[in-house]
XYZ file of C-alpha atoms in Angstrom:
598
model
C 101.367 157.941 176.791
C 102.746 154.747 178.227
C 105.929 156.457 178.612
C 104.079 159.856 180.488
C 102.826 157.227 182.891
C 106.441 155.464 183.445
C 108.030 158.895 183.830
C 105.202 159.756 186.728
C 105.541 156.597 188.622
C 109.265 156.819 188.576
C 108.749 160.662 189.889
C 106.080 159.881 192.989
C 108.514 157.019 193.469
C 111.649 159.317 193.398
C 109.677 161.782 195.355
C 108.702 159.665 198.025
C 112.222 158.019 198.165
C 113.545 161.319 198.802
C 115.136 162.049 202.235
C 113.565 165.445 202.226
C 110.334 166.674 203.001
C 108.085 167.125 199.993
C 107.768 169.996 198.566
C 104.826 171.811 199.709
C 101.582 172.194 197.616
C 99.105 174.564 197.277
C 95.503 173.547 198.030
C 93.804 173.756 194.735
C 97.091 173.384 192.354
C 95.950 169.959 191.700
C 92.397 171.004 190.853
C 93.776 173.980 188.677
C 95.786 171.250 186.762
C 93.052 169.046 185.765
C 91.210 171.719 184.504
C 93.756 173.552 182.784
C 94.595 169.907 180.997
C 90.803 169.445 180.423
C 89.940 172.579 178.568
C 90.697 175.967 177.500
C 89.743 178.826 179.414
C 87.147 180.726 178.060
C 85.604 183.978 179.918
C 82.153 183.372 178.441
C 81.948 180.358 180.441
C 83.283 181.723 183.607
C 79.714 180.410 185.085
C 78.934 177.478 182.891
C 80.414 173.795 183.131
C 82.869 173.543 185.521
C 82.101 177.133 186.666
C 82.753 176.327 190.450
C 86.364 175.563 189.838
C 86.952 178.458 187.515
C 85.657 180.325 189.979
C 87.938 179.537 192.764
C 90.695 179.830 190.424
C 89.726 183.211 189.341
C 89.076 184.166 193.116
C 92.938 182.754 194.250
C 94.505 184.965 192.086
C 92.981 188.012 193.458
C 93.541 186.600 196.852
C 97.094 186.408 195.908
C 97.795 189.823 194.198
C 95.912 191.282 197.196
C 98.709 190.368 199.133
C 101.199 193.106 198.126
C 99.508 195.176 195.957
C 96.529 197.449 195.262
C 94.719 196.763 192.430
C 91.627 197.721 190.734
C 90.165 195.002 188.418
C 88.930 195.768 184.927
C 86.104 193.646 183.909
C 85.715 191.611 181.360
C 82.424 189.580 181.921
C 81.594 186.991 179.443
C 84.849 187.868 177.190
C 83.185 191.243 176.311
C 86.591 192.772 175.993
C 88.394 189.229 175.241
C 87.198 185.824 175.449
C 90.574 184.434 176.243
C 91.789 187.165 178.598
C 90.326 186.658 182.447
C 86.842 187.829 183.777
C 88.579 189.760 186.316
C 91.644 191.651 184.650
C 93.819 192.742 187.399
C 95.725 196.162 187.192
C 98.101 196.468 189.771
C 98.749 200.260 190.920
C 101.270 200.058 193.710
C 102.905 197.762 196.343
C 101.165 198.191 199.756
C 101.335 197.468 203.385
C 98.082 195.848 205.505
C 98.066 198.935 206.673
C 97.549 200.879 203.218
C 94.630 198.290 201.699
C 92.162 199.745 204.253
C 92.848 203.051 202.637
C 93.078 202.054 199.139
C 92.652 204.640 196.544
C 92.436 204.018 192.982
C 94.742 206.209 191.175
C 92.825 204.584 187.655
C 89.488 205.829 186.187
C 88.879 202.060 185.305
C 85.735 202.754 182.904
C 87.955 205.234 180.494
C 90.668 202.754 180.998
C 87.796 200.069 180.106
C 86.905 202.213 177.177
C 89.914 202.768 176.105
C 91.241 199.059 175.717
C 87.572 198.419 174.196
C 88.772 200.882 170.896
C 91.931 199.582 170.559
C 91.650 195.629 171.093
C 91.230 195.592 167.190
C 94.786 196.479 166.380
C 95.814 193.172 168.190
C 95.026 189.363 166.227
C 92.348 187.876 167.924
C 91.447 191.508 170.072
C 94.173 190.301 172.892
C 95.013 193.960 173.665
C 98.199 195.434 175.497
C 97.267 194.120 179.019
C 100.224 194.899 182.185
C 100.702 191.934 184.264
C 103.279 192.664 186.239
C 104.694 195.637 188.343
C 107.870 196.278 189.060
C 109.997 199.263 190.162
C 106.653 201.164 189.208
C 106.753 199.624 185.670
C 104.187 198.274 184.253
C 105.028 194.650 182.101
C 102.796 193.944 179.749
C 101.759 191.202 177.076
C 99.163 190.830 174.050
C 99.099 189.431 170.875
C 100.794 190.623 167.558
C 99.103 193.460 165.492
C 96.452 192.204 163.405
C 96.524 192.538 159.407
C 94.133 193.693 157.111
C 93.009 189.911 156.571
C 91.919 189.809 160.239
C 90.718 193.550 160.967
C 88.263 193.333 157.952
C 86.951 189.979 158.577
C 86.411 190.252 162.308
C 84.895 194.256 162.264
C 82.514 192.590 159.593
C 82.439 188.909 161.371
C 81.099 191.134 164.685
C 78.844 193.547 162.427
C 77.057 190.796 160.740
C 76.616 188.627 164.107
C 75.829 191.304 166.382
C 72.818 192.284 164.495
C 74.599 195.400 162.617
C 76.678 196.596 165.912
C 80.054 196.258 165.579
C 81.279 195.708 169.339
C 84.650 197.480 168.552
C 82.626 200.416 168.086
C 79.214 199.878 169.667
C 78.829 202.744 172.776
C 81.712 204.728 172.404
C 80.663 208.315 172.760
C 82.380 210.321 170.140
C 82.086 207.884 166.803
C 81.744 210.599 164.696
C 80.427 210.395 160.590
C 83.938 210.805 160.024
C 85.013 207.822 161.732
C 82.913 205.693 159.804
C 83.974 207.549 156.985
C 87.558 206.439 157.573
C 86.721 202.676 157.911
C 86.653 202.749 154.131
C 90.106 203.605 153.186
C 92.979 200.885 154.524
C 95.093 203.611 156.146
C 92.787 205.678 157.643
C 91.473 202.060 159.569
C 94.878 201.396 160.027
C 95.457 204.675 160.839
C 92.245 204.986 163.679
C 92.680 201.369 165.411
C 96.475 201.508 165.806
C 96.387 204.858 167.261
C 94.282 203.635 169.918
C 96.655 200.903 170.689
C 99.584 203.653 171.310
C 97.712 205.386 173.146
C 97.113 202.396 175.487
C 101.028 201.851 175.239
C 102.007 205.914 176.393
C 98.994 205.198 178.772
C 101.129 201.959 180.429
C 104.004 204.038 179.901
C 105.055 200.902 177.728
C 108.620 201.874 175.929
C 109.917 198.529 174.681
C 108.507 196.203 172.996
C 109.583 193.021 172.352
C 108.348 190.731 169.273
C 109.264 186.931 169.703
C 107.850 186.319 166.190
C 110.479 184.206 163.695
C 108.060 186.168 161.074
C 107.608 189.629 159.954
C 103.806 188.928 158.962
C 102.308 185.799 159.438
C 100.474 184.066 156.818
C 98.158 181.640 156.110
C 96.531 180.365 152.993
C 98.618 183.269 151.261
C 97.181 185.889 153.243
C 98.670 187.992 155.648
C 96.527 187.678 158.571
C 99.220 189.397 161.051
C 101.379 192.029 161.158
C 103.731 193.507 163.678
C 104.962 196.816 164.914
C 108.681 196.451 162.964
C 107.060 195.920 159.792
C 104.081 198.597 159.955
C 104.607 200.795 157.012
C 103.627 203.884 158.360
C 106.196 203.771 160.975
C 103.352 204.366 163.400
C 105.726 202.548 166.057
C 108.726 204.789 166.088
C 108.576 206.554 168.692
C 108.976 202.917 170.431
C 111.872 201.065 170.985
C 111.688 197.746 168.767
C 113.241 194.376 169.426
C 113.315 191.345 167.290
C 113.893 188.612 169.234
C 112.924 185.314 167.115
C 112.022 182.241 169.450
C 110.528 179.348 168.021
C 106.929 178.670 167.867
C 105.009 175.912 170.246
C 105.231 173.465 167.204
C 109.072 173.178 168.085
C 108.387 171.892 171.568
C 107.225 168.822 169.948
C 111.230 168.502 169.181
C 111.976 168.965 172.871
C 109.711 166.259 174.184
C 110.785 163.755 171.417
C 114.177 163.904 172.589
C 112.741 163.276 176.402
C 112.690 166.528 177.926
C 116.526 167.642 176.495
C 116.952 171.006 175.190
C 120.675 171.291 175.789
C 122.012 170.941 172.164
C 117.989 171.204 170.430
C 118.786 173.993 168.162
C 115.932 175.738 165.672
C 116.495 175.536 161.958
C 116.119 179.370 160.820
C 116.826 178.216 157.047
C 113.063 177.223 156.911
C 111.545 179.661 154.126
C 108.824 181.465 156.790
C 111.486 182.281 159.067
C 112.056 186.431 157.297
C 112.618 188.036 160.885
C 116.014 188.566 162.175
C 116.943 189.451 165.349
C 117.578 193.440 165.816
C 118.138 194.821 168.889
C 119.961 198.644 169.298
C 123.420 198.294 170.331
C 122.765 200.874 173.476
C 120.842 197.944 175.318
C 123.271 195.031 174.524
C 126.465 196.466 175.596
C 126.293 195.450 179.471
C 125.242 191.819 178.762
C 128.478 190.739 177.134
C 126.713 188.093 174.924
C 127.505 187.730 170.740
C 123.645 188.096 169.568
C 125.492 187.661 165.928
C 125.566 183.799 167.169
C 121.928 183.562 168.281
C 120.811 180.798 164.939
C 123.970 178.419 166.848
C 122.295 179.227 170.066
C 120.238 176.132 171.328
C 117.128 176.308 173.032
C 118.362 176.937 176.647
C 120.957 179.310 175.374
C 118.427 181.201 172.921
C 116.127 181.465 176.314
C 118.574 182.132 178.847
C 119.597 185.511 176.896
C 116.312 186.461 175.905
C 115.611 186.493 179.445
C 118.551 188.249 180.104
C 118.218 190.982 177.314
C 114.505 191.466 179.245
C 115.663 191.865 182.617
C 118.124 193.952 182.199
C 115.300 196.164 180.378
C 112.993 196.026 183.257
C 115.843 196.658 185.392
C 117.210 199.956 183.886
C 117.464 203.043 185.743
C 114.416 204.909 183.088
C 110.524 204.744 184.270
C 109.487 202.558 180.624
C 107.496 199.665 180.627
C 107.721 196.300 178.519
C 105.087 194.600 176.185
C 106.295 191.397 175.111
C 104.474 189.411 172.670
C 104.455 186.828 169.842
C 101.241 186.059 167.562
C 98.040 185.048 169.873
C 100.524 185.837 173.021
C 99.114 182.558 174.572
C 102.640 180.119 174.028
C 105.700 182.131 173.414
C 104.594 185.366 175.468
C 103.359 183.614 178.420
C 106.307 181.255 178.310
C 108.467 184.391 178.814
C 106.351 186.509 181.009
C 106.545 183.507 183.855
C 110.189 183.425 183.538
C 110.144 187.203 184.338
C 107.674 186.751 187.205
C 109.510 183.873 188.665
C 112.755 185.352 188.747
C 112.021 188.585 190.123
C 110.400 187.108 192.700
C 113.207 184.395 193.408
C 115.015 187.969 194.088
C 112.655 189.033 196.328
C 111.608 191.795 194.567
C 107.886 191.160 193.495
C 105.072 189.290 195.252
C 107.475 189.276 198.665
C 104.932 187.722 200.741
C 104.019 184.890 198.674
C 105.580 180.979 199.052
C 106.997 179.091 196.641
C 103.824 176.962 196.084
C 102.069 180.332 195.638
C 103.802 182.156 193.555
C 103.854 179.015 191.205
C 99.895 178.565 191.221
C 99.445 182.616 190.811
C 101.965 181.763 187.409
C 100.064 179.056 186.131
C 96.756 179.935 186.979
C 97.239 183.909 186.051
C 99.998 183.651 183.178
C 98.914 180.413 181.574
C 95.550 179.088 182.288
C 93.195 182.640 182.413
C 95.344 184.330 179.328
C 94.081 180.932 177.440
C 96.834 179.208 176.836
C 95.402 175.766 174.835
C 97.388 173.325 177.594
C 94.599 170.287 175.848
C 95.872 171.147 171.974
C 99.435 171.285 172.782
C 99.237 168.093 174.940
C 97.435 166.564 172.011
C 100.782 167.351 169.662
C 103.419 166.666 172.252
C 103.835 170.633 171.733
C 105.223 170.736 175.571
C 106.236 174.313 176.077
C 103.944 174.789 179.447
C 106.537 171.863 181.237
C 109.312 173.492 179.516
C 108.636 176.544 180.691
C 108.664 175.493 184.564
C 111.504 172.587 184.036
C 113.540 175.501 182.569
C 114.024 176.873 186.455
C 116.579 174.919 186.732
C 118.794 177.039 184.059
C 118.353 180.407 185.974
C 118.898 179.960 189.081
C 122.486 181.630 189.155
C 123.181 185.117 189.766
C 123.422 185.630 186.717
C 119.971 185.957 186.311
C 119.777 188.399 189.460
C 118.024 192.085 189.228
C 119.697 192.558 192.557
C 123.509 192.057 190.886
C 123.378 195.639 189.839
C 122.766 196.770 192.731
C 125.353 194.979 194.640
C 128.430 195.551 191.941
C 127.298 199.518 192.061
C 127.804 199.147 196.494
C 130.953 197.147 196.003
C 134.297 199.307 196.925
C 137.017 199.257 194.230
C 140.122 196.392 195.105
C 143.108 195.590 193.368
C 143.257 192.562 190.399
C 142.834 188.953 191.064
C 140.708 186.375 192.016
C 139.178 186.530 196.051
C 137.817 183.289 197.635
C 134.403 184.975 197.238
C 135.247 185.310 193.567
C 135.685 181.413 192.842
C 132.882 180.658 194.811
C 130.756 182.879 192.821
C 132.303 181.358 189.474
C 131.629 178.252 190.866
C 127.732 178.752 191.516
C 127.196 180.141 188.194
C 124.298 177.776 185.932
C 126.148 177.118 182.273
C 122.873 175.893 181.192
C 124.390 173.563 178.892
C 125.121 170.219 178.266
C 128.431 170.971 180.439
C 126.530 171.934 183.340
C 126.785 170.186 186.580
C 124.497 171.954 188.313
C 121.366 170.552 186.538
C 119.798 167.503 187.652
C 118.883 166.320 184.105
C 122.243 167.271 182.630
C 124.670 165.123 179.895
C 128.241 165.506 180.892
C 130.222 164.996 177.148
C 133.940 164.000 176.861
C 135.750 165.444 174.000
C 136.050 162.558 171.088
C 137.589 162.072 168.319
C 134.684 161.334 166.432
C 132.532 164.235 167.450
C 131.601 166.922 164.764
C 130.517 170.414 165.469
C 130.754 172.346 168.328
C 128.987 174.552 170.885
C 129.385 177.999 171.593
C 128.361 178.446 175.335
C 130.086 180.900 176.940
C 132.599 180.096 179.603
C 131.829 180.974 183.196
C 133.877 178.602 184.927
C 137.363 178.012 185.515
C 138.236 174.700 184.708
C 141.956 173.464 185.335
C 143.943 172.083 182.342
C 144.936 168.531 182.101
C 142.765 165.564 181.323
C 143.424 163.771 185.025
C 143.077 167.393 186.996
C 139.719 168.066 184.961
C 138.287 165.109 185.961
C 138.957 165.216 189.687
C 137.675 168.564 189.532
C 134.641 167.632 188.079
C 133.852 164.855 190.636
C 134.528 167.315 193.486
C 132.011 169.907 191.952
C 129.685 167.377 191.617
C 126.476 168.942 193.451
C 124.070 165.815 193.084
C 124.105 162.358 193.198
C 123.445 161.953 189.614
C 126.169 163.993 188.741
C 128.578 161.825 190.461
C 126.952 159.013 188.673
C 127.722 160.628 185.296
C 130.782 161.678 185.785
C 132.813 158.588 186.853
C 135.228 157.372 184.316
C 134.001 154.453 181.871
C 135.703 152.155 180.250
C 136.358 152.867 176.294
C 133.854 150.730 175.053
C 130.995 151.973 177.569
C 131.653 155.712 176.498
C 128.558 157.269 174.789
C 129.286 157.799 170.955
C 129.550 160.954 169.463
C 126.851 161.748 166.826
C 125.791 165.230 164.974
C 122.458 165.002 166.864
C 124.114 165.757 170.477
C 125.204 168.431 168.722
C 122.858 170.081 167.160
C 119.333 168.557 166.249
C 117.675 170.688 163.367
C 114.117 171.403 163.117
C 111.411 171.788 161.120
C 107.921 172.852 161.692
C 105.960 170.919 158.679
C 107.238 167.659 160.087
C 108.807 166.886 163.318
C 111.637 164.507 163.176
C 112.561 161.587 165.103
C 115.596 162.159 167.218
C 115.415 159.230 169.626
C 118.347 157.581 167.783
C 120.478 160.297 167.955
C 120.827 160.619 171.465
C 121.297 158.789 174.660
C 119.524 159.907 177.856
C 120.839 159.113 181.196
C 119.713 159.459 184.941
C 115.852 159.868 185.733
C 112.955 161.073 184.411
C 112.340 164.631 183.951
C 109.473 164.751 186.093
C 111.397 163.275 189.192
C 111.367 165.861 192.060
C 114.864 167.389 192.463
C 116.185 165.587 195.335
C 118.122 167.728 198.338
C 121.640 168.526 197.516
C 124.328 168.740 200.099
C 126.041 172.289 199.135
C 124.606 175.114 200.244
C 121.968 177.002 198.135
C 121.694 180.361 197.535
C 118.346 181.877 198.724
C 117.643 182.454 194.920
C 118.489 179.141 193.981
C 116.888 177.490 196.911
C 113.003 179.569 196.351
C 113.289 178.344 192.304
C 114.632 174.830 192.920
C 111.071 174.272 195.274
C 108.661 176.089 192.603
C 110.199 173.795 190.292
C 110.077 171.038 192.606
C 106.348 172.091 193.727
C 105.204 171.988 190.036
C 107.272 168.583 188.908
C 104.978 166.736 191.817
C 101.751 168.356 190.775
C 102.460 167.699 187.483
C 103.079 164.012 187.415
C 100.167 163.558 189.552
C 97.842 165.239 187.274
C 98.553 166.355 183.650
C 101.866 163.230 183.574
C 99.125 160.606 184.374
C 96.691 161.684 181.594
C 96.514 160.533 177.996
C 95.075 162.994 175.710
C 93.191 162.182 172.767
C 94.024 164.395 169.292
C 91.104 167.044 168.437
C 88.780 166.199 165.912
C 88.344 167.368 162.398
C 86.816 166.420 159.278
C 88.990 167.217 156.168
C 87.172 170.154 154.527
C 84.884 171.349 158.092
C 88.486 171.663 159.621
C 89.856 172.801 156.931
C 87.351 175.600 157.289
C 87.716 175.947 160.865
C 90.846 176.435 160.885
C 91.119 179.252 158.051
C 88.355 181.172 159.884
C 90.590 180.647 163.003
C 93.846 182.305 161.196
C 92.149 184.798 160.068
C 90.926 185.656 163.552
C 87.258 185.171 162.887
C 86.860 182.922 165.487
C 88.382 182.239 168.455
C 89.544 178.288 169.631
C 86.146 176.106 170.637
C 86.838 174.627 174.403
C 84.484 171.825 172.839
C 86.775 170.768 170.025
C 89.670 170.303 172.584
């Protein structure tokens, strides 16, 4: 961690060096931070150790939601519904005024809505049902874990029968459990049959139409059991009324790639020739058409790439002109989903088209308090691994802060007026503000500018969004005069032959593997500061997009090297067969993650 604790120093450092104002913090970020990096959140102990400061957490993000919604709050005291989910599960009905809150009227019978997510938490691994999180253009967006296999349904509806004294608490106090239903837990289909049929009807009840599976597997297995399934694989087609989407994004376990080659995903590309990767991307050509990307490319695609079109392919689902929600999900939905759920959150609100009243510094505690910390994200196991995809998540900010990445473009290019060809002024200027996200980009503050050479092999296949003049001397003065940071202009000023960074295959593509993590450190060369350094003020004007992500980012950068950057975390313990153990009755879904392992 001696190099965590060099990177913070060289951030408050940076930070205080800067000629800007800091970035402002929220009162209790800090606080939230430690905890989150001390232990998993568990519902159950909501009241327990530490209980004070889960509290205040838990009572921010209502405070926060309250501002522009109306929301009634399904409870989930002591993880009866789900340990990892919050006490307090907010479902937001509708945007409102001041005005409206003091005549607030649930349009939600929460105790049938309460009943119903009680039935069908069992289709889900580890009962972490469909649950919306967001609202937006009356749509609810929703996350949860993949659908659990037979491995998992069996063992936990006999795991909470033998525990709870003979009551199984997927069934205990509903009202119509009938002979026949316990007739039907007998056969495989008919159980299959009876818990996923609640979990549709929770999905036409959220009006969910897409969902979107992140898994790189169809069914994920462990110790030669299937203990997950998921909706594109169910053999019953139960899910066809749906629209299905295989997206495959790499686990958590890749992230341990990213931080090993300090904090650089431009050119960190997954290796989807590993033998459990059976789940290839499939999305119906109706909903790619408008996005003009090649998803036939997506295993060249490296890690900013793969995320920057995922996100796109979402928003412009969320966006469409229909009344569907979204569930988007990967196994436990507590890395992946929440990874891509912030992203969502963030950038409609960078548009100003969610949570309008709510700062910078707000918005970015409601994200990781809400999104990360109460959905039980294990921020203490990951640390433990170098599995880093919490700072990825909010470092990635940087990448989408263009256009782009706008819900409010549609808009705009439906109210524009028809004009003749060419290029206006307002046309370059707009080419020129677009993010590459790559290692071409000039626009990030942690970007590698690379110079063709002779020796280089491979080659990337970003797309091109800017129009760069030909000739070797005309590109590089044009390059120096789009330079938009003082690192930039650092990196970008010619060097003598023998200073010029070497070409190796690693720059260009770094493969992974999830059974070992290799060593890239001498395949690369890193330049500029650390990537916890607080973006420093740049002199071209911002868009107002650009400018509210650059400060969450910014916001969370100087937290984070104050808190989580400073602390080393030791591995979790266990013994060779007891963890062996422990961890098969975790896969299996029997139990959930101890806070007092981590």
């Amino acid at each position: 961690m001696a190099g965590a604790r060099a990177a913070a120093a060289t951030a408050s450092a940076g930070s205080s060096a800067s000629s800007g104002n800091p970035p402002p913090q929220e009162p209790g970020l800090g606080e939230l931070l430690e905890e989150f990096s001390r232990t998993q959140y568990r519902a159950k102990d909501g009241s327990g150790t530490g209980g004070s400061k889960v509290e205040r957490i838990e009572k921010r993000c209502l405070e926060l939601f309250g501002r522009d919604y109306c929301f009634s709050v399904i409870p989930n005291t002591n993880g009866d519904i789900c340990g990892h989910y919050p006490r307090y599960i907010v479902f937001l009905e509708y945007e409102s005024s001041e005005k409206e809150k003091d005549t607030f009227e649930s349009t939600v019978q929460v105790s049938k809505l309460q009943d119903l997510i009680h039935r069908s938490k069992m289709a889900r691994c580890r009962g972490r049902f469909v649950c919306p999180v967001i609202l937006f253009k009356g749509k609810h967006i929703c996350r949860s874990a993949t659908l659990a296999g037979w491995g998992e349904l069996y063992g936990r509806s006999g795991y909470n029968y033998f525990f709870s004294g003979g009551a199984d608490d997927a069934w205990a106090d509903v009202e119509d459990v009938t002979e026949e239903d316990c007739a039907l837990r007998s056969g495989d289909t008919h159980l299959f049959d009876k818990v996923r049929g609640y979990d549709i009807k929770l999905l036409r009840y959220l009006s969910v139409k897409y969902i979107c599976d992140l898994m790189v597997e169809n069914k994920k297995v462990k110790f030669g059991m299937n203990v997950t399934s998921s909706e594109k694989v169910d053999k019953a087609q139960r899910y066809a009324d749906f629209t299905l989407l295989s997206i495959p994004y790499p686990g958590c376990e890749f992230f341990k790639e990213y931080k090993d080659r300090d904090y650089m995903a431009e050119g960190l590309i997954f290796n989807w020739k590993q033998d459990y990767v059976d789940a290839p991307l499939s999305i119906p050509d109706f909903l790619t058409h408008s996005l003009n990307i090649d998803w036939s490319q997506y295993q060249c695609w490296d890690l900013v790439q793969q995320t920057q079109n995922y996100l796109k392919l979402l928003l412009s689902l969320v966006n469409s002109d229909d009344d569907s929600g979204l569930l988007v999900h990967c196994i436990s939905g507590w890395d992946r989903t929440p990874l891509f759920i912030s992203l969502l959150r963030l950038s409609l609100w960078a548009d100003g088209l969610i949570h309008t009243s709510l700062k910078p510094a707000e918005i970015l505690y409601l994200t990781v308090a809400y999104d990360w910390f109460l959905f039980g994200h294990m921020l203490v196991d990951r640390l433990s691994k170098g599995e880093e995809i919490f700072f990825f998540c909010f470092n990635f900010l940087k990448h989408i802060t263009s256009e782009e990445f706008s819900a409010l473009k549609t808009q705009r290019r439906k109210s524009l007026p028809a004009r003749d060809g060419g290029f206006t002024l307002e046309d370059i200027c707009m080419l020129r503000r677009k993010d590459r996200g790559s290692t071409t980009s000039l626009g990030s503050d942690f970007s590698l500018v690379m110079e063709s050479s002779p020796g280089a092999t491979g080659s990337f296949t970003y797309e091109a969004v800017e129009l760069v003049p030909a000739g070797a001397p005309t590109q590089a003065a044009w390059r120096k005069s789009h330079s938009s940071s003082p690192q930039s202009v650092l990196w970008n000023r010619p060097q003598p032959s023998e200073d010029r960074l070497p070409s190796y295959q690693g720059l260009v593509e770094a493969r992974s593997s999830s059974s070992s993590s290799s060593n890239h450190s001498d395949n690369f060369f890193r330049m500029g500061s650390s990537p916890l350094e607080v973006p420093k003020p740049r002199l071209a004007a911002l868009s107002d997009r650009e400018t509210r992500l650059q400060e969450v980012r910014s916001a969370f950068l100087a937290a984070y090297s104050s808190t989580v950057g400073l602390r080393a975390v030791a591995p979790s313990p266990s013994g060779a067969i007891g963890g062996l153990l422990e961890q098969f009755a975790r896969g299996v879904g029997l139990r959930g993650i101890s806070s007092n392992a981590l």
